[in-house]
Each structure stands twice: as structure tokens, then as C-alpha cells.
Amino acid sequence: MPAPGAVPRAPAPGRAPSTGVPAHPGATDPHAAPAGNAPGAVPPGHAAAQRPADTPSTGVPAHPGATDPHHAASAPGTSAPGAPPTAPSAHPAPPAPPLPAGAPAQPAPAQPASAPTAPQGAPSTGVRFDRPAQPEVPAPQPPAQADDYTLQAPDPRAAADAAEAPAQGGGPGSAVCVACRAGRVDDDGYCENCGHAQPRERDHMEQECGPLAAVSDRGLRHHRNEDAFAVGTTTLPDGAPVSVAVVCDGVSSATRPDEASLAASRAANASLLDALPRGTHPQQAMHEAILAASEAVNALADEQPAEAREHAPQQNAPACTIVGAVVTAGLLVVGWVGDSRAYWIPVDRSAPPARLTEDDSWAAQMVAAGLMGEAEAYADHRAHAITGWLGADAYELEPHTAAFKPDRPGVVVVCTDGLWNYAESADEMAEAVPADAAARPLHAARVLVGHALDGGGHDNVTVALVPFPAVPQGAGSA
């Protein structure tokens, strides 16, 4: 979604309690170092996209124009470009022939669109937009005729060679285009025959790991997937099974947001899978995992070119949000920074669902301050200005953790805003989650991603589902 334009000063960053959400006790336990690796995700195919022109892509992260390094560039304004006059021709063109009687007058040529200018106001300190600035949308054009884009007929010899290449284990340039099924795919990932971009590894990812599963999709508007997830299972010292899910959303206005989300999810997952078998309390382990994820993202800023580090060592550094869940027998722990969320959906739908996290965002601060209702705040164009994130330019890292003891079976939905934008409240999320989600988590995750795509797919969509098993009566309440 496009970044807003001139943004009024937002409240100071920090955790803003949300109205009507369960209380979340913060973790204050000591920190431990991460270790291990998260299981890899298996990417199936994804719909092909047309090769872009040589103009800048609308999804490329915008460099912040404000003096504070935490802000993305605001939406462009307008200005009168004023083109210089051209020299008169030595041979003026003959006058146009008169129109026939009764013919309608020719319309005057349209004036050129004004060029964008810098934003008039600078965002306030401690607020960052997780969407890049978008150019003005051009006026819709009439549909092209079928013969306007005549494609070169594929060489049958090349098509035959390309079809045989996968079976022969060919290298780059030997794959067959998923769009025309005839042309070779070049080293840049485009079809040499029809020009279509081929699916990237992270365009669509699915993974099932024991009782839990996760799905991530690029969506319908972004040119790449900047979300990432990691899931895993392990055991506690007493042999009790434990499930772990981490979901991260790259901040699109930052540099390399896809790398940030991937590094954070892997580091947090590895930290949890290392700490839990050693007897670390799940809530403390979650706190340590968020710190480990932060360190992994911070390290990406050190990998920038030396010249960039010299002039602005932390400006527009890689950044992402994070949310994670740990499920053990009788205990549910969540942790987060940013606006990615976790929901509790009971198997018995007569029981109420609940949102387990609260956003580090402008909208949450407005609601907490009593200045806006929740529906009004999240409908505002500034709603997705986040006040907490992982990254070298983060104003202040404040990991949030909360522990719950549900007294009935259910499923934990861990997701990015690409999903909850289409199911914001706990009741809406419960309606979108299939009734058999606890028994078929991968199927349910696919359904939820489809729900977001059917709603418009304006953002990357990532969701992990972690079933919570039934516990003995009297173990606790959600």
C-alpha cells in the first residue's frame, strides 16, 4: 500500500496498550545467545509476472527524505515542470486542412502531468512506514488489441532443448518458461521468448513441520516477497513436545527488507530451538530469541558498502517486524516487536477468540491515548506507521512477551499484516480460519492466504498455524 503523504507528528514510540486485548506481561529474564538452524521451506510454483520496463519498480524501497533515519519517504506531491520552448522550424508545417461540415471539433491536447516533488512535511521521530512511497497511478488505458503485442514465434529446436534440460539437470538458462512453455529462461530469470519473469524461490513457500505449518505468498501487488517464516519442533528436558513458529515482515521503506526478515526469522527460531531443550523457560527463551533476531538484522547494516557506512552508518538500515509463538503442554507464549500479530482461535467456536498481541504502531497509540476508536484509527492512512521494529536504526528495542494458559484446545494464528488487514478483529479471524485448522494446519494456512489474495492481496501474506492441544481441567484459562 502507498506510504502516506505529509504526516503529522506521531506520539513518542513505545508500547501502547490496546483497548479490549488481553494483558501481556513483559519478560524481564536474562538473555542467551542463539544457535542452530531453522528447517527450510519448500517453494512450489507461482504465477508468472510480466518483465518490467527499464523504469524503477514501484516496489523498490524508497530512501527516507526526512532528517530522521527512521522514516520512509512520504507520498509525492505535485509541481509544474515547465518545459523549455523549442526552436522554430526553418520549414513550418502547412496549415491543417479544414474540417468537413458537421464534423466535431478536435479536442485540445492534454497537458502533461505534473512531476512529483519532495514531501512538504517530515515525519516525526520514532515512526517508520512499512510501505514504500508509490508513484501516482496513471489514467486507465483502453485494452490493447491482440495484435498489438505480437510475440516472436518460438524456435521449435530451442523449445525441445528447453523441455529436455530439466531432465538432464541443466544449469541456469536451461529451464522452461512457465508462461509460454517454450522459451528458455535466461540467467536473470526472464523468458527469452515471451519476456515473462519466472517465479522466485520466495514468491510462494509452504512448510509442514510435525503438528504445525506455515505458508507465505508474495501477494498480487508486490514485485517480491519481503516476509519470512521459520517453524520447528523440539522437546523440553522432561520430554514434553514443544512447537515453535516465527513470522517476520520486512519494512518495505528500508533497504534489503527481504534479507532482514529472513535473517530475523532464522535467528529467532534457532535461538528458541537451542534454549528450550536446555530448560530455559519459554517466556525467557522468547525474549532471548527476539534479541538474537535483532542482532542478526543489525549485522546486515554492517554489510553495506564502506562509503554508505561512512556517510550514514545507520540511515535506512535493513529492518523488519517479528512475532513468534511457543506452544507446550498447557502453556502458550507469544513475543513480538512491530505490527505482526498472533491470535487465539479455540476449536470450540462457541468460546471467544482473542488477539494475543498489540501493535507497535501509530494506530495503536491513538487508540491507547483515547484519541480515536479502533475502527477509525486502523482506517486512517497513517495506521501502518510502526513505532517498533528490528534494525540498526531502531529508536529503542522493547521486546514484548506474554504467557497464557488456555483451558481448551485451539490453534494459534501467527501472521503478518498482509493477512490481518483482511481479518482485523479476533472474530473476523475466527471466521476466516477453517474449523479443522487444528487437525489440518497446512490446509488452513493455504485457506487463509487465499482469503487475503481474494481480498486484494495488496501486501505479502504470511501465516503460521500452531495447534494447541487439549490440557487437563484446571490448568488455566485464556
GROMACS .gro file of C-alpha atoms in nm:
model
  478
    1MET     CA    1   0.000   0.000   0.000
    2PRO     CA    2   0.130   0.352  -0.072
    3ALA     CA    3   0.300   0.543   0.203
    4PRO     CA    4   0.103   0.843   0.327
    5GLY     CA    5   0.199   1.199   0.236
    6ALA     CA    6   0.269   1.473   0.488
    7VAL     CA    7   0.234   1.303   0.826
    8PRO     CA    8   0.155   1.495   1.146
    9ARG     CA    9   0.386   1.434   1.439
   10ALA     CA   10   0.308   1.098   1.597
   11PRO     CA   11   0.335   1.027   1.968
   12ALA     CA   12   0.667   0.914   2.109
   13PRO     CA   13   0.747   0.549   2.040
   14GLY     CA   14   0.693   0.275   2.285
   15ARG     CA   15   0.450   0.009   2.378
   16ALA     CA   16   0.093   0.134   2.362
   17PRO     CA   17  -0.165  -0.085   2.537
   18SER     CA   18  -0.460  -0.169   2.316
   19THR     CA   19  -0.820  -0.149   2.429
   20GLY     CA   20  -1.001  -0.479   2.471
   21VAL     CA   21  -0.692  -0.702   2.433
   22PRO     CA   22  -0.573  -0.947   2.699
   23ALA     CA   23  -0.296  -0.817   2.925
   24HIS     CA   24   0.054  -0.903   2.818
   25PRO     CA   25   0.315  -0.931   3.092
   26GLY     CA   26   0.658  -0.829   2.960
   27ALA     CA   27   0.954  -1.058   3.005
   28THR     CA   28   1.244  -0.942   3.216
   29ASP     CA   29   1.455  -1.258   3.210
   30PRO     CA   30   1.827  -1.257   3.120
   31HIS     CA   31   1.938  -1.310   2.765
   32ALA     CA   32   2.107  -1.601   2.593
   33ALA     CA   33   2.286  -1.643   2.261
   34PRO     CA   34   2.113  -1.809   1.959
   35ALA     CA   35   2.224  -2.131   1.796
   36GLY     CA   36   2.107  -2.381   1.535
   37ASN     CA   37   1.918  -2.351   1.210
   38ALA     CA   38   1.553  -2.347   1.114
   39PRO     CA   39   1.411  -2.602   0.873
   40GLY     CA   40   1.396  -2.485   0.513
   41ALA     CA   41   1.076  -2.407   0.326
   42VAL     CA   42   0.977  -2.584   0.005
   43PRO     CA   43   0.867  -2.340  -0.267
   44PRO     CA   44   0.606  -2.460  -0.517
   45GLY     CA   45   0.540  -2.271  -0.840
   46HIS     CA   46   0.396  -1.922  -0.856
   47ALA     CA   47   0.214  -1.726  -1.120
   48ALA     CA   48   0.444  -1.555  -1.368
   49ALA     CA   49   0.477  -1.179  -1.391
   50GLN     CA   50   0.546  -0.968  -1.697
   51ARG     CA   51   0.907  -0.847  -1.739
   52PRO     CA   52   0.914  -0.488  -1.612
   53ALA     CA   53   1.031  -0.199  -1.824
   54ASP     CA   54   1.354  -0.012  -1.753
   55THR     CA   55   1.174   0.231  -1.525
   56PRO     CA   56   1.207   0.199  -1.147
   57SER     CA   57   0.976  -0.059  -0.991
   58THR     CA   58   0.705   0.072  -0.761
   59GLY     CA   59   0.800  -0.190  -0.503
   60VAL     CA   60   1.164  -0.077  -0.469
   61PRO     CA   61   1.230   0.062  -0.121
   62ALA     CA   62   1.223   0.442  -0.115
   63HIS     CA   63   1.504   0.630   0.058
   64PRO     CA   64   1.383   0.841   0.350
   65GLY     CA   65   1.359   1.208   0.270
   66ALA     CA   66   1.320   1.318   0.629
   67THR     CA   67   1.607   1.415   0.855
   68ASP     CA   68   1.528   1.129   1.093
   69PRO     CA   69   1.664   0.797   0.959
   70HIS     CA   70   1.365   0.602   1.084
   71HIS     CA   71   1.123   0.738   0.824
   72ALA     CA   72   1.035   0.640   0.473
   73ALA     CA   73   0.972   0.895   0.201
   74SER     CA   74   0.621   1.033   0.202
   75ALA     CA   75   0.392   1.014  -0.096
   76PRO     CA   76   0.497   1.261  -0.366
   77GLY     CA   77   0.322   1.591  -0.419
   78THR     CA   78   0.297   1.783  -0.746
   79SER     CA   79   0.468   2.077  -0.911
   80ALA     CA   80   0.462   2.249  -1.250
   81PRO     CA   81   0.751   2.115  -1.455
   82GLY     CA   82   0.772   2.390  -1.718
   83ALA     CA   83   0.945   2.256  -2.029
   84PRO     CA   84   1.178   2.492  -2.225
   85PRO     CA   85   1.044   2.622  -2.559
   86THR     CA   86   1.168   2.454  -2.876
   87ALA     CA   87   1.335   2.647  -3.157
   88PRO     CA   88   1.111   2.737  -3.454
   89SER     CA   89   1.148   2.514  -3.757
   90ALA     CA   90   1.306   2.652  -4.074
   91HIS     CA   91   1.027   2.489  -4.272
   92PRO     CA   92   0.698   2.544  -4.095
   93ALA     CA   93   0.437   2.277  -4.141
   94PRO     CA   94   0.145   2.358  -4.376
   95PRO     CA   95  -0.181   2.455  -4.209
   96ALA     CA   96  -0.417   2.175  -4.120
   97PRO     CA   97  -0.696   2.114  -4.373
   98PRO     CA   98  -1.040   2.247  -4.274
   99LEU     CA   99  -1.278   2.006  -4.106
  100PRO     CA  100  -1.574   1.883  -4.310
  101ALA     CA  101  -1.911   2.030  -4.235
  102GLY     CA  102  -2.079   1.877  -3.934
  103ALA     CA  103  -1.758   1.719  -3.802
  104PRO     CA  104  -1.697   1.759  -3.429
  105ALA     CA  105  -1.420   1.990  -3.320
  106GLN     CA  106  -1.089   1.825  -3.232
  107PRO     CA  107  -1.015   1.827  -2.858
  108ALA     CA  108  -0.715   2.023  -2.733
  109PRO     CA  109  -0.411   1.813  -2.645
  110ALA     CA  110  -0.392   1.712  -2.281
  111GLN     CA  111  -0.143   1.894  -2.063
  112PRO     CA  112   0.145   1.684  -1.932
  113ALA     CA  113   0.107   1.551  -1.579
  114SER     CA  114   0.296   1.745  -1.318
  115ALA     CA  115   0.611   1.593  -1.174
  116PRO     CA  116   0.630   1.479  -0.814
  117THR     CA  117   0.812   1.690  -0.562
  118ALA     CA  118   0.953   1.628  -0.219
  119PRO     CA  119   0.706   1.596   0.067
  120GLN     CA  120   0.613   1.916   0.246
  121GLY     CA  121   0.644   1.781   0.599
  122ALA     CA  122   0.891   1.546   0.766
  123PRO     CA  123   0.767   1.255   0.976
  124SER     CA  124   0.827   1.268   1.348
  125THR     CA  125   1.096   1.081   1.535
  126GLY     CA  126   1.040   0.715   1.618
  127VAL     CA  127   0.785   0.640   1.345
  128ARG     CA  128   0.861   0.437   1.034
  129PHE     CA  129   0.639   0.345   0.743
  130ASP     CA  130   0.641  -0.018   0.640
  131ARG     CA  131   0.531   0.075   0.287
  132PRO     CA  132   0.745   0.248   0.021
  133ALA     CA  133   0.629   0.565  -0.149
  134GLN     CA  134   0.426   0.486  -0.460
  135PRO     CA  135   0.406   0.693  -0.781
  136GLU     CA  136   0.080   0.844  -0.894
  137VAL     CA  137  -0.142   0.591  -1.067
  138PRO     CA  138  -0.177   0.678  -1.439
  139ALA     CA  139  -0.516   0.707  -1.600
  140PRO     CA  140  -0.654   0.372  -1.720
  141GLN     CA  141  -0.576   0.293  -2.082
  142PRO     CA  142  -0.808   0.115  -2.325
  143PRO     CA  143  -0.741  -0.257  -2.359
  144ALA     CA  144  -0.475  -0.345  -2.614
  145GLN     CA  145  -0.571  -0.533  -2.925
  146ALA     CA  146  -0.450  -0.886  -2.963
  147ASP     CA  147  -0.211  -0.794  -3.246
  148ASP     CA  148  -0.054  -0.502  -3.057
  149TYR     CA  149   0.190  -0.730  -2.875
  150THR     CA  150   0.276  -0.997  -3.125
  151LEU     CA  151   0.528  -1.235  -2.973
  152GLN     CA  152   0.805  -1.390  -3.173
  153ALA     CA  153   0.723  -1.746  -3.266
  154PRO     CA  154   0.932  -1.982  -3.054
  155ASP     CA  155   1.211  -2.171  -3.219
  156PRO     CA  156   1.095  -2.537  -3.204
  157ARG     CA  157   1.453  -2.652  -3.159
  158ALA     CA  158   1.500  -2.423  -2.857
  159ALA     CA  159   1.168  -2.537  -2.711
  160ALA     CA  160   1.266  -2.900  -2.749
  161ASP     CA  161   1.606  -2.840  -2.592
  162ALA     CA  162   1.448  -2.647  -2.303
  163ALA     CA  163   1.196  -2.922  -2.239
  164GLU     CA  164   1.475  -3.180  -2.214
  165ALA     CA  165   1.705  -2.962  -1.999
  166PRO     CA  166   1.538  -3.020  -1.657
  167ALA     CA  167   1.558  -3.395  -1.700
  168GLN     CA  168   1.925  -3.362  -1.790
  169GLY     CA  169   1.999  -3.144  -1.487
  170GLY     CA  170   2.080  -2.834  -1.691
  171GLY     CA  171   2.212  -2.521  -1.523
  172PRO     CA  172   2.094  -2.156  -1.550
  173GLY     CA  173   1.926  -2.074  -1.876
  174SER     CA  174   1.805  -2.430  -1.927
  175ALA     CA  175   1.465  -2.405  -1.753
  176VAL     CA  176   1.141  -2.380  -1.947
  177CYS     CA  177   0.924  -2.068  -1.914
  178VAL     CA  178   0.616  -2.129  -1.700
  179ALA     CA  179   0.415  -1.882  -1.914
  180CYS     CA  180   0.473  -1.978  -2.276
  181ARG     CA  181   0.613  -2.328  -2.205
  182ALA     CA  182   0.853  -2.282  -2.494
  183GLY     CA  183   1.128  -2.026  -2.433
  184ARG     CA  184   1.447  -2.066  -2.234
  185VAL     CA  185   1.486  -1.877  -1.906
  186ASP     CA  186   1.796  -1.655  -1.902
  187ASP     CA  187   2.031  -1.603  -1.609
  188ASP     CA  188   1.826  -1.303  -1.491
  189GLY     CA  189   1.512  -1.515  -1.457
  190TYR     CA  190   1.325  -1.397  -1.767
  191CYS     CA  191   1.197  -1.593  -2.065
  192GLU     CA  192   1.397  -1.525  -2.381
  193ASN     CA  193   1.086  -1.584  -2.591
  194CYS     CA  194   0.794  -1.405  -2.421
  195GLY     CA  195   0.976  -1.192  -2.164
  196HIS     CA  196   0.789  -1.317  -1.860
  197ALA     CA  197   0.963  -1.318  -1.522
  198GLN     CA  198   0.982  -1.661  -1.368
  199PRO     CA  199   0.871  -1.739  -1.011
  200ARG     CA  200   1.134  -1.670  -0.746
  201GLU     CA  201   1.211  -1.908  -0.468
  202ARG     CA  202   1.032  -1.695  -0.208
  203ASP     CA  203   0.731  -1.596  -0.418
  204HIS     CA  204   0.534  -1.878  -0.257
  205MET     CA  205   0.660  -2.100   0.024
  206GLU     CA  206   0.492  -2.375   0.224
  207GLN     CA  207   0.620  -2.589   0.507
  208GLU     CA  208   0.464  -2.850   0.732
  209CYS     CA  209   0.662  -2.945   1.041
  210GLY     CA  210   0.500  -3.202   1.269
  211PRO     CA  211   0.174  -3.059   1.403
  212LEU     CA  212   0.226  -2.704   1.269
  213ALA     CA  213   0.251  -2.547   0.924
  214ALA     CA  214   0.318  -2.214   0.753
  215VAL     CA  215   0.254  -2.056   0.413
  216SER     CA  216   0.396  -1.733   0.266
  217ASP     CA  217   0.298  -1.566  -0.061
  218ARG     CA  218   0.421  -1.260  -0.249
  219GLY     CA  219   0.068  -1.128  -0.295
  220LEU     CA  220  -0.075  -0.959  -0.601
  221ARG     CA  221   0.083  -0.612  -0.586
  222HIS     CA  222   0.444  -0.654  -0.470
  223HIS     CA  223   0.731  -0.748  -0.701
  224ARG     CA  224   0.893  -0.969  -0.435
  225ASN     CA  225   0.813  -1.141  -0.106
  226GLU     CA  226   0.961  -0.949   0.189
  227ASP     CA  227   0.802  -1.177   0.451
  228ALA     CA  228   0.972  -1.480   0.601
  229PHE     CA  229   0.885  -1.756   0.848
  230ALA     CA  230   1.055  -2.036   1.038
  231VAL     CA  231   0.888  -2.326   1.216
  232GLY     CA  232   1.023  -2.615   1.418
  233THR     CA  233   0.963  -2.867   1.693
  234THR     CA  234   1.175  -2.989   1.982
  235THR     CA  235   1.132  -3.133   2.332
  236LEU     CA  236   1.170  -2.996   2.681
  237PRO     CA  237   1.408  -3.163   2.931
  238ASP     CA  238   1.117  -3.371   3.062
  239GLY     CA  239   1.044  -3.500   2.711
  240ALA     CA  240   0.733  -3.288   2.654
  241PRO     CA  241   0.694  -3.176   2.290
  242VAL     CA  242   0.711  -2.807   2.203
  243SER     CA  243   0.622  -2.626   1.879
  244VAL     CA  244   0.781  -2.301   1.763
  245ALA     CA  245   0.673  -2.057   1.490
  246VAL     CA  246   0.831  -1.723   1.395
  247VAL     CA  247   0.698  -1.482   1.131
  248CYS     CA  248   0.874  -1.164   1.016
  249ASP     CA  249   0.767  -0.881   0.785
  250GLY     CA  250   1.037  -0.674   0.613
  251VAL     CA  251   0.991  -0.296   0.632
  252SER     CA  252   0.949  -0.203   0.267
  253SER     CA  253   1.079   0.152   0.311
  254ALA     CA  254   1.413   0.013   0.435
  255THR     CA  255   1.694  -0.133   0.230
  256ARG     CA  256   1.703  -0.513   0.181
  257PRO     CA  257   1.382  -0.582   0.376
  258ASP     CA  258   1.364  -0.935   0.239
  259GLU     CA  259   1.707  -1.014   0.382
  260ALA     CA  260   1.611  -0.860   0.716
  261SER     CA  261   1.301  -1.074   0.759
  262LEU     CA  262   1.483  -1.391   0.656
  263ALA     CA  263   1.776  -1.328   0.893
  264ALA     CA  264   1.546  -1.244   1.184
  265SER     CA  265   1.318  -1.545   1.144
  266ARG     CA  266   1.608  -1.788   1.120
  267ALA     CA  267   1.795  -1.638   1.415
  268ALA     CA  268   1.489  -1.634   1.642
  269ASN     CA  269   1.388  -1.987   1.551
  270ALA     CA  270   1.740  -2.119   1.606
  271SER     CA  271   1.759  -1.945   1.943
  272LEU     CA  272   1.432  -2.098   2.060
  273LEU     CA  273   1.520  -2.448   1.943
  274ASP     CA  274   1.851  -2.421   2.128
  275ALA     CA  275   1.723  -2.271   2.455
  276LEU     CA  276   1.407  -2.474   2.515
  277PRO     CA  277   1.572  -2.823   2.537
  278ARG     CA  278   1.817  -2.680   2.790
  279GLY     CA  279   1.533  -2.597   3.028
  280THR     CA  280   1.503  -2.223   2.963
  281HIS     CA  281   1.155  -2.100   3.049
  282PRO     CA  282   0.959  -2.045   2.724
  283GLN     CA  283   0.889  -1.679   2.801
  284GLN     CA  284   1.256  -1.609   2.872
  285ALA     CA  285   1.352  -1.807   2.563
  286MET     CA  286   1.119  -1.592   2.353
  287HIS     CA  287   1.273  -1.274   2.490
  288GLU     CA  288   1.621  -1.401   2.408
  289ALA     CA  289   1.509  -1.508   2.061
  290ILE     CA  290   1.386  -1.156   1.977
  291LEU     CA  291   1.720  -1.013   2.090
  292ALA     CA  292   1.901  -1.268   1.874
  293ALA     CA  293   1.684  -1.171   1.577
  294SER     CA  294   1.764  -0.804   1.638
  295GLU     CA  295   2.136  -0.878   1.635
  296ALA     CA  296   2.102  -1.067   1.307
  297VAL     CA  297   1.925  -0.773   1.142
  298ASN     CA  298   2.174  -0.523   1.286
  299ALA     CA  299   2.457  -0.724   1.132
  300LEU     CA  300   2.311  -0.662   0.786
  301ALA     CA  301   2.370  -0.288   0.829
  302ASP     CA  302   2.741  -0.357   0.876
  303GLU     CA  303   2.748  -0.528   0.537
  304GLN     CA  304   2.662  -0.207   0.349
  305PRO     CA  305   2.932  -0.051   0.125
  306ALA     CA  306   3.207   0.134   0.313
  307GLU     CA  307   3.111   0.468   0.157
  308ALA     CA  308   2.750   0.432   0.270
  309ARG     CA  309   2.856   0.342   0.624
  310GLU     CA  310   3.090   0.642   0.639
  311HIS     CA  311   2.827   0.898   0.542
  312ALA     CA  312   2.521   0.745   0.714
  313PRO     CA  313   2.609   0.428   0.907
  314GLN     CA  314   2.253   0.359   1.023
  315GLN     CA  315   2.037   0.552   0.780
  316ASN     CA  316   1.761   0.343   0.625
  317ALA     CA  317   1.917   0.024   0.758
  318PRO     CA  318   1.752  -0.315   0.691
  319ALA     CA  319   1.452  -0.359   0.921
  320CYS     CA  320   1.159  -0.590   0.990
  321THR     CA  321   0.888  -0.675   1.241
  322ILE     CA  322   0.869  -1.006   1.427
  323VAL     CA  323   0.610  -1.221   1.603
  324GLY     CA  324   0.659  -1.568   1.744
  325ALA     CA  325   0.474  -1.836   1.937
  326VAL     CA  326   0.585  -2.126   2.157
  327VAL     CA  327   0.332  -2.397   2.244
  328THR     CA  328   0.400  -2.654   2.513
  329ALA     CA  329   0.170  -2.870   2.722
  330GLY     CA  330  -0.060  -2.627   2.899
  331LEU     CA  331   0.139  -2.310   2.814
  332LEU     CA  332   0.128  -2.065   2.525
  333VAL     CA  333   0.392  -1.790   2.494
  334VAL     CA  334   0.397  -1.515   2.231
  335GLY     CA  335   0.652  -1.243   2.163
  336TRP     CA  336   0.661  -0.957   1.916
  337VAL     CA  337   0.801  -0.623   1.801
  338GLY     CA  338   0.609  -0.422   1.541
  339ASP     CA  339   0.263  -0.486   1.396
  340SER     CA  340   0.274  -0.857   1.311
  341ARG     CA  341   0.017  -1.041   1.522
  342ALA     CA  342  -0.085  -1.360   1.700
  343TYR     CA  343  -0.447  -1.472   1.752
  344TRP     CA  344  -0.603  -1.742   1.969
  345ILE     CA  345  -0.880  -1.938   1.793
  346PRO     CA  346  -1.044  -2.210   2.008
  347VAL     CA  347  -1.156  -2.535   1.848
  348ASP     CA  348  -1.495  -2.484   2.010
  349ARG     CA  349  -1.613  -2.178   1.819
  350SER     CA  350  -1.875  -2.104   2.085
  351ALA     CA  351  -1.583  -1.986   2.302
  352PRO     CA  352  -1.449  -1.637   2.227
  353PRO     CA  353  -1.131  -1.591   2.019
  354ALA     CA  354  -0.871  -1.334   2.123
  355ARG     CA  355  -0.592  -1.124   1.982
  356LEU     CA  356  -0.278  -1.200   2.184
  357THR     CA  357  -0.054  -0.913   2.071
  358GLU     CA  358  -0.087  -0.539   2.037
  359ASP     CA  359   0.071  -0.338   1.760
  360ASP     CA  360   0.369  -0.107   1.790
  361SER     CA  361   0.201   0.140   1.556
  362TRP     CA  362   0.055   0.486   1.520
  363ALA     CA  363  -0.297   0.345   1.520
  364ALA     CA  364  -0.242   0.155   1.847
  365GLN     CA  365  -0.108   0.470   2.011
  366MET     CA  366  -0.411   0.670   1.901
  367VAL     CA  367  -0.643   0.406   2.046
  368ALA     CA  368  -0.445   0.381   2.371
  369ALA     CA  369  -0.450   0.758   2.414
  370GLY     CA  370  -0.826   0.766   2.365
  371LEU     CA  371  -0.795   0.996   2.066
  372MET     CA  372  -0.960   0.755   1.820
  373GLY     CA  373  -1.169   0.444   1.819
  374GLU     CA  374  -1.004   0.126   1.694
  375ALA     CA  375  -1.200   0.115   1.369
  376GLU     CA  376  -1.129   0.481   1.295
  377ALA     CA  377  -0.759   0.455   1.376
  378TYR     CA  378  -0.696   0.149   1.161
  379ALA     CA  379  -0.888   0.306   0.870
  380ASP     CA  380  -0.656   0.608   0.879
  381HIS     CA  381  -0.381   0.625   0.616
  382ARG     CA  382  -0.123   0.655   0.897
  383ALA     CA  383  -0.231   0.333   1.066
  384HIS     CA  384   0.068   0.131   0.941
  385ALA     CA  385   0.331   0.376   1.063
  386ILE     CA  386   0.514   0.146   1.304
  387THR     CA  387   0.680   0.265   1.624
  388GLY     CA  388   0.879  -0.050   1.692
  389TRP     CA  389   1.094  -0.267   1.464
  390LEU     CA  390   1.416  -0.467   1.447
  391GLY     CA  391   1.706  -0.286   1.281
  392ALA     CA  392   2.021  -0.085   1.342
  393ASP     CA  393   1.823   0.240   1.324
  394ALA     CA  394   1.551   0.128   1.567
  395TYR     CA  395   1.471   0.402   1.815
  396GLU     CA  396   1.458   0.160   2.107
  397LEU     CA  397   1.424  -0.218   2.114
  398GLU     CA  398   1.150  -0.326   2.352
  399PRO     CA  399   1.060  -0.694   2.306
  400HIS     CA  400   0.709  -0.776   2.420
  401THR     CA  401   0.625  -1.121   2.556
  402ALA     CA  402   0.311  -1.268   2.710
  403ALA     CA  403   0.220  -1.608   2.853
  404PHE     CA  404  -0.123  -1.773   2.854
  405LYS     CA  405  -0.268  -2.099   2.987
  406PRO     CA  406  -0.568  -2.190   2.772
  407ASP     CA  407  -0.809  -2.437   2.929
  408ARG     CA  408  -0.925  -2.583   2.596
  409PRO     CA  409  -0.775  -2.689   2.263
  410GLY     CA  410  -0.733  -2.436   1.989
  411VAL     CA  411  -0.497  -2.302   1.727
  412VAL     CA  412  -0.259  -2.005   1.736
  413VAL     CA  413  -0.253  -1.791   1.422
  414VAL     CA  414   0.082  -1.611   1.376
  415CYS     CA  415   0.072  -1.371   1.082
  416THR     CA  416   0.183  -1.051   0.913
  417ASP     CA  417  -0.045  -0.758   0.836
  418GLY     CA  418  -0.083  -0.890   0.482
  419LEU     CA  419  -0.336  -1.132   0.635
  420TRP     CA  420  -0.488  -0.944   0.926
  421ASN     CA  421  -0.563  -0.643   0.705
  422TYR     CA  422  -0.843  -0.865   0.570
  423ALA     CA  423  -0.944  -1.009   0.910
  424GLU     CA  424  -0.853  -0.744   1.166
  425SER     CA  425  -1.057  -0.838   1.469
  426ALA     CA  426  -1.037  -1.169   1.654
  427ASP     CA  427  -1.394  -1.254   1.549
  428GLU     CA  428  -1.313  -1.186   1.182
  429MET     CA  429  -1.003  -1.401   1.203
  430ALA     CA  430  -1.202  -1.682   1.365
  431GLU     CA  431  -1.449  -1.669   1.075
  432ALA     CA  432  -1.167  -1.697   0.823
  433VAL     CA  433  -0.990  -1.989   0.995
  434PRO     CA  434  -1.131  -2.328   0.885
  435ALA     CA  435  -1.300  -2.533   1.156
  436ASP     CA  436  -1.049  -2.818   1.110
  437ALA     CA  437  -0.741  -2.593   1.135
  438ALA     CA  438  -0.600  -2.776   1.438
  439ALA     CA  439  -0.616  -3.109   1.254
  440ARG     CA  440  -0.513  -2.976   0.909
  441PRO     CA  441  -0.287  -2.674   0.970
  442LEU     CA  442  -0.130  -2.665   0.622
  443HIS     CA  443  -0.469  -2.669   0.452
  444ALA     CA  444  -0.592  -2.397   0.688
  445ALA     CA  445  -0.284  -2.181   0.621
  446ARG     CA  446  -0.348  -2.209   0.248
  447VAL     CA  447  -0.709  -2.108   0.301
  448LEU     CA  448  -0.604  -1.801   0.500
  449VAL     CA  449  -0.354  -1.693   0.234
  450GLY     CA  450  -0.626  -1.738  -0.027
  451HIS     CA  451  -0.857  -1.524   0.187
  452ALA     CA  452  -0.606  -1.238   0.172
  453LEU     CA  453  -0.545  -1.279  -0.201
  454ASP     CA  454  -0.919  -1.283  -0.269
  455GLY     CA  455  -0.946  -0.963  -0.067
  456GLY     CA  456  -0.697  -0.787  -0.293
  457GLY     CA  457  -0.355  -0.922  -0.196
  458HIS     CA  458  -0.214  -0.572  -0.154
  459ASP     CA  459   0.077  -0.694   0.060
  460ASN     CA  460   0.289  -1.003   0.113
  461VAL     CA  461   0.091  -1.263   0.308
  462THR     CA  462   0.243  -1.498   0.565
  463VAL     CA  463   0.074  -1.714   0.828
  464ALA     CA  464   0.179  -1.996   1.057
  465LEU     CA  465  -0.072  -2.214   1.244
  466VAL     CA  466   0.029  -2.379   1.570
  467PRO     CA  467  -0.227  -2.620   1.722
  468PHE     CA  468  -0.266  -2.604   2.100
  469PRO     CA  469  -0.352  -2.950   2.242
  470ALA     CA  470  -0.617  -3.023   2.499
  471VAL     CA  471  -0.500  -2.990   2.860
  472PRO     CA  472  -0.633  -3.132   3.189
  473GLN     CA  473  -0.913  -2.936   3.353
  474GLY     CA  474  -0.796  -2.664   3.588
  475ALA     CA  475  -0.468  -2.599   3.404
  476GLY     CA  476  -0.559  -2.237   3.337
  477SER     CA  477  -0.770  -2.007   3.123
  478ALA     CA  478  -0.704  -1.797   2.817
   0.00000   0.00000   0.00000
